[in-house]
Structures are given as C-alpha cells and as structure tokens.
PDB file of C-alpha atoms in Angstrom:
ATOM      1  CA  LYS A   1     186.465 120.778 163.515  1.00  0.00           C
ATOM      2  CA  GLN A   2     188.576 118.263 162.230  1.00  0.00           C
ATOM      3  CA  GLU A   3     187.941 116.692 158.767  1.00  0.00           C
ATOM      4  CA  VAL A   4     189.898 114.091 157.235  1.00  0.00           C
ATOM      5  CA  THR A   5     189.727 113.528 153.337  1.00  0.00           C
ATOM      6  CA  GLN A   6     190.782 110.583 151.641  1.00  0.00           C
ATOM      7  CA  ILE A   7     190.911 110.913 147.219  1.00  0.00           C
ATOM      8  CA  PRO A   8     189.919 108.992 145.454  1.00  0.00           C
ATOM      9  CA  ALA A   9     187.569 106.561 147.046  1.00  0.00           C
ATOM     10  CA  ALA A  10     188.593 103.436 145.205  1.00  0.00           C
ATOM     11  CA  LEU A  11     192.061 102.286 142.929  1.00  0.00           C
ATOM     12  CA  SER A  12     192.273  99.630 140.982  1.00  0.00           C
ATOM     13  CA  VAL A  13     196.139  98.741 140.181  1.00  0.00           C
ATOM     14  CA  PRO A  14     197.666  95.442 138.142  1.00  0.00           C
ATOM     15  CA  GLU A  15     199.995  93.784 140.724  1.00  0.00           C
ATOM     16  CA  GLY A  16     203.557  94.414 141.330  1.00  0.00           C
ATOM     17  CA  GLU A  17     202.875  98.153 141.295  1.00  0.00           C
ATOM     18  CA  ASN A  18     204.031 100.740 143.691  1.00  0.00           C
ATOM     19  CA  LEU A  19     201.486 102.839 144.956  1.00  0.00           C
ATOM     20  CA  VAL A  20     200.733 105.661 146.932  1.00  0.00           C
ATOM     21  CA  LEU A  21     197.680 106.443 149.049  1.00  0.00           C
ATOM     22  CA  ASN A  22     196.581 110.123 150.237  1.00  0.00           C
ATOM     23  CA  CYS A  23     195.261 111.677 153.416  1.00  0.00           C
ATOM     24  CA  SER A  24     194.507 115.073 154.262  1.00  0.00           C
ATOM     25  CA  PHE A  25     193.436 116.610 157.195  1.00  0.00           C
ATOM     26  CA  THR A  26     192.409 120.107 158.030  1.00  0.00           C
ATOM     27  CA  ASP A  27     193.566 120.791 161.790  1.00  0.00           C
ATOM     28  CA  SER A  28     197.572 120.303 161.833  1.00  0.00           C
ATOM     29  CA  ALA A  29     197.708 120.085 165.859  1.00  0.00           C
ATOM     30  CA  ILE A  30     197.628 116.693 165.734  1.00  0.00           C
ATOM     31  CA  TYR A  31     199.034 114.430 168.395  1.00  0.00           C
ATOM     32  CA  ASN A  32     199.070 111.251 166.026  1.00  0.00           C
ATOM     33  CA  LEU A  33     198.012 109.498 162.572  1.00  0.00           C
ATOM     34  CA  GLN A  34     197.214 106.376 162.244  1.00  0.00           C
ATOM     35  CA  TRP A  35     196.786 104.049 158.635  1.00  0.00           C
ATOM     36  CA  PHE A  36     194.470 101.232 159.510  1.00  0.00           C
ATOM     37  CA  ARG A  37     193.666  98.480 156.939  1.00  0.00           C
ATOM     38  CA  GLN A  38     189.859  97.034 157.027  1.00  0.00           C
ATOM     39  CA  ASP A  39     188.257  93.954 155.436  1.00  0.00           C
ATOM     40  CA  PRO A  40     185.026  93.664 154.268  1.00  0.00           C
ATOM     41  CA  GLY A  41     182.737  93.320 156.989  1.00  0.00           C
ATOM     42  CA  LYS A  42     185.678  92.727 159.574  1.00  0.00           C
ATOM     43  CA  GLY A  43     187.264  94.939 161.992  1.00  0.00           C
ATOM     44  CA  LEU A  44     190.439  97.220 161.862  1.00  0.00           C
ATOM     45  CA  THR A  45     193.580  96.456 161.623  1.00  0.00           C
ATOM     46  CA  SER A  46     196.604  99.274 162.557  1.00  0.00           C
ATOM     47  CA  LEU A  47     199.365  99.337 160.300  1.00  0.00           C
ATOM     48  CA  LEU A  48     201.323 102.249 161.022  1.00  0.00           C
ATOM     49  CA  LEU A  49     201.307 104.698 163.502  1.00  0.00           C
ATOM     50  CA  ILE A  50     203.077 108.149 163.391  1.00  0.00           C
ATOM     51  CA  GLN A  51     203.505 110.715 166.489  1.00  0.00           C
ATOM     52  CA  SER A  52     203.471 114.168 165.353  1.00  0.00           C
ATOM     53  CA  SER A  53     206.881 115.014 165.893  1.00  0.00           C
ATOM     54  CA  GLN A  54     208.007 111.966 163.549  1.00  0.00           C
ATOM     55  CA  ARG A  55     208.285 112.206 159.679  1.00  0.00           C
ATOM     56  CA  GLU A  56     207.267 108.694 158.736  1.00  0.00           C
ATOM     57  CA  GLN A  57     207.131 105.097 159.682  1.00  0.00           C
ATOM     58  CA  THR A  58     208.275 102.085 157.700  1.00  0.00           C
ATOM     59  CA  SER A  59     206.561  98.381 158.274  1.00  0.00           C
ATOM     60  CA  GLY A  60     207.857  96.014 155.575  1.00  0.00           C
ATOM     61  CA  ARG A  61     206.308  96.945 152.163  1.00  0.00           C
ATOM     62  CA  LEU A  62     204.717 100.320 153.666  1.00  0.00           C
ATOM     63  CA  ASN A  63     205.726 103.226 154.832  1.00  0.00           C
ATOM     64  CA  ALA A  64     203.946 106.336 155.663  1.00  0.00           C
ATOM     65  CA  SER A  65     204.777 109.791 155.896  1.00  0.00           C
ATOM     66  CA  LEU A  66     203.553 112.918 157.764  1.00  0.00           C
ATOM     67  CA  ASP A  67     203.534 116.692 156.886  1.00  0.00           C
ATOM     68  CA  LYS A  68     201.635 118.396 159.820  1.00  0.00           C
ATOM     69  CA  SER A  69     202.467 121.832 158.571  1.00  0.00           C
ATOM     70  CA  SER A  70     200.671 121.197 155.540  1.00  0.00           C
ATOM     71  CA  GLY A  71     198.150 118.601 156.667  1.00  0.00           C
ATOM     72  CA  ARG A  72     198.859 115.448 154.864  1.00  0.00           C
ATOM     73  CA  SER A  73     200.018 112.037 154.942  1.00  0.00           C
ATOM     74  CA  THR A  74     200.631 109.364 152.551  1.00  0.00           C
ATOM     75  CA  LEU A  75     200.704 105.768 152.415  1.00  0.00           C
ATOM     76  CA  TYR A  76     203.089 103.811 150.444  1.00  0.00           C
ATOM     77  CA  ILE A  77     202.448 100.441 149.380  1.00  0.00           C
ATOM     78  CA  ALA A  78     205.586  98.822 147.403  1.00  0.00           C
ATOM     79  CA  ALA A  79     205.244  95.866 144.765  1.00  0.00           C
ATOM     80  CA  SER A  80     201.854  95.682 145.653  1.00  0.00           C
ATOM     81  CA  GLN A  81     199.924  92.109 145.674  1.00  0.00           C
ATOM     82  CA  PRO A  82     196.457  90.968 145.205  1.00  0.00           C
ATOM     83  CA  GLY A  83     196.321  90.166 149.380  1.00  0.00           C
ATOM     84  CA  ASP A  84     196.507  93.891 149.436  1.00  0.00           C
ATOM     85  CA  SER A  85     193.110  94.558 148.549  1.00  0.00           C
ATOM     86  CA  ALA A  86     191.201  96.114 151.297  1.00  0.00           C
ATOM     87  CA  THR A  87     189.787  99.201 152.626  1.00  0.00           C
ATOM     88  CA  TYR A  88     192.722 101.952 154.296  1.00  0.00           C
ATOM     89  CA  LEU A  89     191.664 104.199 156.193  1.00  0.00           C
ATOM     90  CA  CYS A  90     193.623 107.270 157.429  1.00  0.00           C
ATOM     91  CA  ALA A  91     192.625 108.839 160.915  1.00  0.00           C
ATOM     92  CA  VAL A  92     194.016 111.485 163.151  1.00  0.00           C
ATOM     93  CA  SER A  93     194.117 112.034 166.947  1.00  0.00           C
ATOM     94  CA  LEU A  94     194.279 115.382 168.879  1.00  0.00           C
ATOM     95  CA  GLY A  95     195.707 113.734 172.264  1.00  0.00           C
ATOM     96  CA  ALA A  96     196.744 110.824 174.009  1.00  0.00           C
ATOM     97  CA  ASN A  97     194.023 108.253 174.797  1.00  0.00           C
ATOM     98  CA  SER A  98     191.950 110.340 172.631  1.00  0.00           C
ATOM     99  CA  LYS A  99     189.091 110.198 169.983  1.00  0.00           C
ATOM    100  CA  LEU A 100     190.497 109.392 166.403  1.00  0.00           C
ATOM    101  CA  THR A 101     188.478 111.085 163.287  1.00  0.00           C
ATOM    102  CA  PHE A 102     188.445 108.890 160.005  1.00  0.00           C
ATOM    103  CA  GLY A 103     188.524 109.533 156.489  1.00  0.00           C
ATOM    104  CA  LYS A 104     186.257 107.719 154.259  1.00  0.00           C
ATOM    105  CA  GLY A 105     188.964 105.090 152.973  1.00  0.00           C
ATOM    106  CA  ILE A 106     190.425 104.423 150.011  1.00  0.00           C
ATOM    107  CA  THR A 107     189.248 100.815 148.218  1.00  0.00           C
ATOM    108  CA  LEU A 108     192.047  99.491 146.864  1.00  0.00           C
ATOM    109  CA  SER A 109     191.701  96.227 144.640  1.00  0.00           C
ATOM    110  CA  VAL A 110     195.194  94.867 143.265  1.00  0.00           C
ATOM    111  CA  ARG A 111     194.697  92.881 140.203  1.00  0.00           C
ATOM    112  CA  PRO A 112     196.508  89.594 139.452  1.00  0.00           C
TER     113      PRO A 112
ATOM    114  CA  GLY B   1     196.480  87.762 168.476  1.00  0.00           C
ATOM    115  CA  ALA B   2     193.513  89.591 169.338  1.00  0.00           C
ATOM    116  CA  VAL B   3     193.744  92.391 172.140  1.00  0.00           C
ATOM    117  CA  VAL B   4     190.357  93.436 171.951  1.00  0.00           C
ATOM    118  CA  SER B   5     187.502  90.861 171.890  1.00  0.00           C
ATOM    119  CA  GLN B   6     183.832  92.014 170.398  1.00  0.00           C
ATOM    120  CA  HIS B   7     180.708  89.925 170.458  1.00  0.00           C
ATOM    121  CA  PRO B   8     178.711  89.232 168.652  1.00  0.00           C
ATOM    122  CA  SER B   9     180.451  89.474 165.262  1.00  0.00           C
ATOM    123  CA  TRP B  10     176.516  89.382 163.539  1.00  0.00           C
ATOM    124  CA  VAL B  11     173.091  89.522 164.882  1.00  0.00           C
ATOM    125  CA  ILE B  12     169.835  89.868 163.452  1.00  0.00           C
ATOM    126  CA  CYS B  13     166.806  91.196 165.521  1.00  0.00           C
ATOM    127  CA  LYS B  14     163.171  92.179 165.224  1.00  0.00           C
ATOM    128  CA  SER B  15     162.164  95.667 165.282  1.00  0.00           C
ATOM    129  CA  GLY B  16     161.597  96.977 168.104  1.00  0.00           C
ATOM    130  CA  THR B  17     163.792  94.589 170.584  1.00  0.00           C
ATOM    131  CA  SER B  18     167.241  95.279 172.478  1.00  0.00           C
ATOM    132  CA  VAL B  19     170.661  93.996 171.822  1.00  0.00           C
ATOM    133  CA  LYS B  20     173.388  94.243 173.451  1.00  0.00           C
ATOM    134  CA  ILE B  21     177.299  94.351 172.170  1.00  0.00           C
ATOM    135  CA  GLU B  22     180.484  93.679 174.226  1.00  0.00           C
ATOM    136  CA  CYS B  23     183.859  94.749 173.815  1.00  0.00           C
ATOM    137  CA  ARG B  24     186.190  93.259 176.215  1.00  0.00           C
ATOM    138  CA  SER B  25     190.159  94.031 176.723  1.00  0.00           C
ATOM    139  CA  LEU B  26     191.972  90.757 177.108  1.00  0.00           C
ATOM    140  CA  ASP B  27     195.189  91.141 178.470  1.00  0.00           C
ATOM    141  CA  PHE B  28     195.096  94.885 179.785  1.00  0.00           C
ATOM    142  CA  GLN B  29     193.020  97.301 181.696  1.00  0.00           C
ATOM    143  CA  ALA B  30     191.479 100.233 179.386  1.00  0.00           C
ATOM    144  CA  THR B  31     189.664 102.657 181.301  1.00  0.00           C
ATOM    145  CA  THR B  32     188.222 104.070 177.997  1.00  0.00           C
ATOM    146  CA  MET B  33     186.822 102.599 175.444  1.00  0.00           C
ATOM    147  CA  PHE B  34     185.198 104.308 172.106  1.00  0.00           C
ATOM    148  CA  TRP B  35     182.421 102.775 169.990  1.00  0.00           C
ATOM    149  CA  TYR B  36     182.375 104.031 166.440  1.00  0.00           C
ATOM    150  CA  ARG B  37     179.206 103.333 163.965  1.00  0.00           C
ATOM    151  CA  GLN B  38     179.920 102.605 160.275  1.00  0.00           C
ATOM    152  CA  PHE B  39     177.448 102.489 157.416  1.00  0.00           C
ATOM    153  CA  PRO B  40     178.086 101.333 154.047  1.00  0.00           C
ATOM    154  CA  LYS B  41     181.121 103.067 151.985  1.00  0.00           C
ATOM    155  CA  GLN B  42     180.969 105.791 154.905  1.00  0.00           C
ATOM    156  CA  SER B  43     183.748 106.421 157.522  1.00  0.00           C
ATOM    157  CA  LEU B  44     183.967 105.178 161.033  1.00  0.00           C
ATOM    158  CA  MET B  45     181.562 107.914 163.228  1.00  0.00           C
ATOM    159  CA  LEU B  46     182.619 108.047 166.774  1.00  0.00           C
ATOM    160  CA  MET B  47     179.338 107.361 169.197  1.00  0.00           C
ATOM    161  CA  ALA B  48     180.692 107.520 172.554  1.00  0.00           C
ATOM    162  CA  THR B  49     183.678 107.616 174.767  1.00  0.00           C
ATOM    163  CA  SER B  50     183.040 104.795 177.283  1.00  0.00           C
ATOM    164  CA  ASN B  51     184.538 105.998 180.754  1.00  0.00           C
ATOM    165  CA  GLU B  52     185.118 103.001 183.496  1.00  0.00           C
ATOM    166  CA  GLY B  53     183.001 103.912 186.667  1.00  0.00           C
ATOM    167  CA  SER B  54     181.089 106.987 185.239  1.00  0.00           C
ATOM    168  CA  LYS B  55     179.051 108.292 182.560  1.00  0.00           C
ATOM    169  CA  ALA B  56     179.965 107.694 179.030  1.00  0.00           C
ATOM    170  CA  THR B  57     180.275 110.814 177.097  1.00  0.00           C
ATOM    171  CA  TYR B  58     178.047 110.877 173.940  1.00  0.00           C
ATOM    172  CA  GLU B  59     178.931 112.735 170.529  1.00  0.00           C
ATOM    173  CA  GLN B  60     176.518 115.503 169.116  1.00  0.00           C
ATOM    174  CA  GLY B  61     173.503 113.679 167.780  1.00  0.00           C
ATOM    175  CA  VAL B  62     173.504 110.221 169.454  1.00  0.00           C
ATOM    176  CA  GLU B  63     170.615 109.619 171.321  1.00  0.00           C
ATOM    177  CA  LYS B  64     171.943 108.414 174.747  1.00  0.00           C
ATOM    178  CA  ASP B  65     168.967 106.632 175.939  1.00  0.00           C
ATOM    179  CA  LYS B  66     168.542 104.943 172.580  1.00  0.00           C
ATOM    180  CA  PHE B  67     172.454 103.504 173.205  1.00  0.00           C
ATOM    181  CA  LEU B  68     173.457 102.744 176.293  1.00  0.00           C
ATOM    182  CA  ILE B  69     176.618 102.044 177.581  1.00  0.00           C
ATOM    183  CA  ASN B  70     178.026 100.587 180.684  1.00  0.00           C
ATOM    184  CA  HIS B  71     181.664 100.443 181.468  1.00  0.00           C
ATOM    185  CA  ALA B  72     181.581  98.464 184.799  1.00  0.00           C
ATOM    186  CA  SER B  73     185.019  96.906 184.836  1.00  0.00           C
ATOM    187  CA  LEU B  74     188.651  97.462 183.276  1.00  0.00           C
ATOM    188  CA  THR B  75     188.150  95.159 180.975  1.00  0.00           C
ATOM    189  CA  LEU B  76     184.422  95.307 179.680  1.00  0.00           C
ATOM    190  CA  SER B  77     182.284  97.888 178.063  1.00  0.00           C
ATOM    191  CA  THR B  78     178.855  97.261 176.075  1.00  0.00           C
ATOM    192  CA  LEU B  79     176.502  98.879 173.856  1.00  0.00           C
ATOM    193  CA  THR B  80     173.051  98.181 174.518  1.00  0.00           C
ATOM    194  CA  VAL B  81     170.992  99.031 170.939  1.00  0.00           C
ATOM    195  CA  THR B  82     167.382  99.910 172.762  1.00  0.00           C
ATOM    196  CA  SER B  83     164.188  99.327 170.425  1.00  0.00           C
ATOM    197  CA  ALA B  84     166.187  99.181 167.616  1.00  0.00           C
ATOM    198  CA  HIS B  85     164.715  99.878 164.301  1.00  0.00           C
ATOM    199  CA  PRO B  86     165.745  98.908 160.769  1.00  0.00           C
ATOM    200  CA  GLU B  87     167.723 102.636 160.689  1.00  0.00           C
ATOM    201  CA  ASP B  88     169.672 101.509 163.477  1.00  0.00           C
ATOM    202  CA  SER B  89     170.945  98.709 160.887  1.00  0.00           C
ATOM    203  CA  SER B  90     174.957  99.193 160.714  1.00  0.00           C
ATOM    204  CA  PHE B  91     178.776  97.890 161.545  1.00  0.00           C
ATOM    205  CA  TYR B  92     179.501  98.664 165.519  1.00  0.00           C
ATOM    206  CA  ILE B  93     183.098  98.482 166.619  1.00  0.00           C
ATOM    207  CA  CYS B  94     184.844  99.460 169.482  1.00  0.00           C
ATOM    208  CA  SER B  95     188.333 100.554 170.065  1.00  0.00           C
ATOM    209  CA  ALA B  96     190.665 100.395 173.161  1.00  0.00           C
ATOM    210  CA  HIS B  97     194.112 101.866 174.280  1.00  0.00           C
ATOM    211  CA  ARG B  98     196.722  99.873 176.043  1.00  0.00           C
ATOM    212  CA  THR B  99     198.877 102.465 177.879  1.00  0.00           C
ATOM    213  CA  ASN B 100     201.065 104.523 175.802  1.00  0.00           C
ATOM    214  CA  GLU B 101     200.228 102.383 172.688  1.00  0.00           C
ATOM    215  CA  LYS B 102     198.158 102.480 169.621  1.00  0.00           C
ATOM    216  CA  LEU B 103     194.443 101.928 169.237  1.00  0.00           C
ATOM    217  CA  PHE B 104     193.066  98.435 169.117  1.00  0.00           C
ATOM    218  CA  PHE B 105     189.963  97.577 167.467  1.00  0.00           C
ATOM    219  CA  GLY B 106     187.549  94.990 168.185  1.00  0.00           C
ATOM    220  CA  SER B 107     186.471  92.852 164.948  1.00  0.00           C
ATOM    221  CA  GLY B 108     183.347  94.339 164.843  1.00  0.00           C
ATOM    222  CA  THR B 109     179.397  93.851 165.126  1.00  0.00           C
ATOM    223  CA  GLN B 110     177.364  93.375 162.288  1.00  0.00           C
ATOM    224  CA  LEU B 111     173.608  94.181 163.237  1.00  0.00           C
ATOM    225  CA  PHE B 112     170.570  93.841 160.940  1.00  0.00           C
ATOM    226  CA  VAL B 113     167.267  94.602 162.103  1.00  0.00           C
ATOM    227  CA  LEU B 114     164.167  93.190 160.630  1.00  0.00           C
TER     228      LEU B 114
END
C-alpha cells in the first residue's frame, strides 16, 4: 500500500527565505507526482506535476524535483513571500487517470 | 478560471437528513471523477471513484449505502450523504481528469451536521 509522508507538519520562515519542502513515498512505481497548494477551507490548486520519467519541473519561483528510486520529492520555493502561506500537499498516482494518494501536507507560514 | 465546479461550498444540516453535493466539469467531459474527504489537519482520503454510466467504486471502509454517488452524465457527478450524523462533518472535495492532463479539483464543500 502506497504511503506518502510529509515532514515537518508545519514550518514558519521569515519573508525572503528560500525553503525546501520534503515528500517521501513508499512505492517507487509511481506514474506521476503532484504538488498542490491548499488555502484554509478551500480546494486544491495544482502547482507542479512531474511525470515518472522526469527529474524536475519549474514554475516561477517554484521548483519540484523527483527521485523515484529513493522515493523522494522536494518542492523548492525561492524568495518566499507572505502570500505563499498555505498548506502544501504532495500526492502520487500509480497510473493515468488513477486516484491520488496524498500526504498530510506541510502548513507553511511566511512571516513579513 | 475554474475547470471543476463544486456546490455548495458549505452546508449545515440537521442530524438524520440527507445532503447532496454536486461536482461539474465545466469545459470538458470527465468519464471519471473522484470524491475525497478531509478531516482537520489530516490528509485527503479517497472515498470513491465515480464512473459515468456505471456504479461507483468505493474504497475500503466507505459505506456505499451512506455515501451515494451518481455520475449520470459526462460533466456531472453527485455525492449524497444520507442520514447524516455529526461524525460525517468534514470537508468533501471532488476532482476530475481532463484528458492527458493533471487532475483538477473542485473548491470543496464543508459539511456541518448538527
């Protein structure tokens, strides 16, 4: 059974800091991995999608990497801003159009 | 703009009543939609996979008679929480695939059962 772990559960950093959010998964036979952002009481916004054949994806100040063999992914946020404060969820899929297995998320707080 | 619309965004109901939540794909057809539930500070847990024109596939431990799923068209799936109880209070969220693209999520429904 696939398990996704995100540690720590919460993180507080000062504005401007570069930071890394970690995600690990137990079954390396994934189809893809996604990072999502969730604001309190809101739905999910997909940030980055990495296919199993890819090593990283970039969007603006965000960079996600994937090491399938070791079961790890990182989300790098450059020059963090207070608006980045949210919960960041990592999820893996075992196939196309397949269900996602989510981690519990990391709640990020960026202090002005 | 949003590609998956979910309604209502929140609902309060009395214990014992039923609540219907709608999930619509706005500009694409979705043969498969997923329903998740999220308790505070917990991960999203898949409840069921909604298949257009056929029965939904429920995850282990999810009562199919309590959480009725109907996927009558390629753009609409509904989740009905029947005889709701306070322990059913949770955040419910749907998602759908647009062909060969990443998964899109609705904005979620916060259910409060009194």
